């Protein structure tokens, strides 16, 4: 109770088939309030409807089922801001 809970939601997507078993073991070490905010999804058929609901189809990158420009390693959405602060 010394640290405030700051996690809104966390979506872990495209997990391998072994991950749910690992998550069951790790979940016991995480505060129940925090663990309840973490959702695990194996593939697009599972995560796309949820991400569209929480993020919105217009804000969701197209490579995750939305209408926004796709995310890639080569093009970071905050590339100009990062460059201005010397992180690139």
Coordinates of C-alpha atoms in Angstrom, one line a residue:
X1 CA 0.0 0.0 0.0
X2 CA 3.0 2.3 -0.1
X3 CA 3.0 2.7 -3.9
X4 CA -0.1 4.0 -5.7
X5 CA -1.7 1.9 -8.4
X6 CA -1.1 3.7 -11.7
X7 CA -1.8 1.1 -14.4
X8 CA -4.9 1.8 -16.4
X9 CA -5.0 -1.3 -18.7
X10 CA -2.3 -3.5 -20.2
X11 CA -2.9 -5.7 -23.3
X12 CA -0.3 -8.3 -24.1
X13 CA -0.9 -9.6 -27.6
X14 CA 0.4 -12.3 -29.9
X15 CA 1.6 -14.4 -27.0
X16 CA 2.9 -18.0 -27.7
X17 CA 0.8 -20.9 -26.6
X18 CA 3.0 -21.5 -23.5
X19 CA 2.4 -18.0 -22.2
X20 CA -0.9 -18.6 -20.4
X21 CA 0.7 -21.2 -18.3
X22 CA 3.6 -18.9 -17.4
X23 CA 1.1 -16.1 -16.7
X24 CA -0.8 -18.3 -14.2
X25 CA 2.4 -18.7 -12.2
X26 CA 3.5 -15.1 -12.4
X27 CA 0.0 -13.7 -11.7
X28 CA 0.2 -14.9 -8.1
X29 CA 3.1 -12.6 -7.4
X30 CA 1.3 -9.5 -8.7
X31 CA -1.2 -7.4 -6.7
X32 CA -4.7 -8.7 -7.6
X33 CA -5.9 -5.2 -8.5
X34 CA -3.0 -4.9 -11.0
X35 CA -3.4 -8.4 -12.4
X36 CA -7.1 -7.8 -13.1
X37 CA -6.1 -4.9 -15.5
X38 CA -3.8 -7.2 -17.6
X39 CA -5.4 -9.0 -20.6
X40 CA -3.6 -11.7 -22.6
X41 CA -4.4 -12.4 -26.2
X42 CA -3.0 -15.1 -28.6
X43 CA -3.9 -13.6 -31.9
X44 CA -5.8 -11.0 -33.9
X45 CA -9.2 -12.7 -33.6
X46 CA -8.9 -12.3 -29.9
X47 CA -7.3 -8.8 -29.5
X48 CA -8.7 -6.8 -32.4
X49 CA -12.3 -6.4 -31.0
X50 CA -10.9 -5.5 -27.5
X51 CA -8.4 -3.0 -28.8
X52 CA -11.0 -1.4 -31.1
X53 CA -13.2 -0.9 -28.1
X54 CA -10.6 0.6 -25.8
X55 CA -8.4 2.5 -28.2
X56 CA -10.9 3.2 -31.0
X57 CA -10.6 2.1 -34.6
X58 CA -9.4 5.5 -35.8
X59 CA -6.5 5.5 -33.2
X60 CA -5.5 1.9 -33.7
X61 CA -2.6 1.3 -36.1
X62 CA -3.7 -0.7 -39.2
X63 CA -1.3 -3.6 -38.4
X64 CA -3.4 -4.1 -35.3
X65 CA -6.8 -3.9 -37.1
X66 CA -7.5 -0.2 -37.0
X67 CA -7.5 2.7 -39.5
X68 CA -4.4 4.7 -38.3
X69 CA -1.1 4.4 -40.1
X70 CA 0.8 1.2 -39.3
X71 CA 3.5 1.1 -36.7
X72 CA 6.9 -0.1 -37.7
X73 CA 10.4 -0.1 -36.3
X74 CA 11.5 2.2 -39.1
X75 CA 8.8 4.8 -38.5
X76 CA 8.1 5.7 -34.9
X77 CA 5.0 7.9 -34.2
X78 CA 7.1 10.2 -32.0
X79 CA 10.2 10.2 -34.1
X80 CA 10.4 14.0 -34.5
X81 CA 9.8 14.6 -30.8
X82 CA 12.5 12.1 -29.8
X83 CA 14.9 13.7 -32.3
X84 CA 14.3 17.1 -30.8
X85 CA 15.3 15.8 -27.4
X86 CA 18.4 14.0 -28.7
X87 CA 17.1 10.4 -28.1
X88 CA 17.7 9.4 -31.8

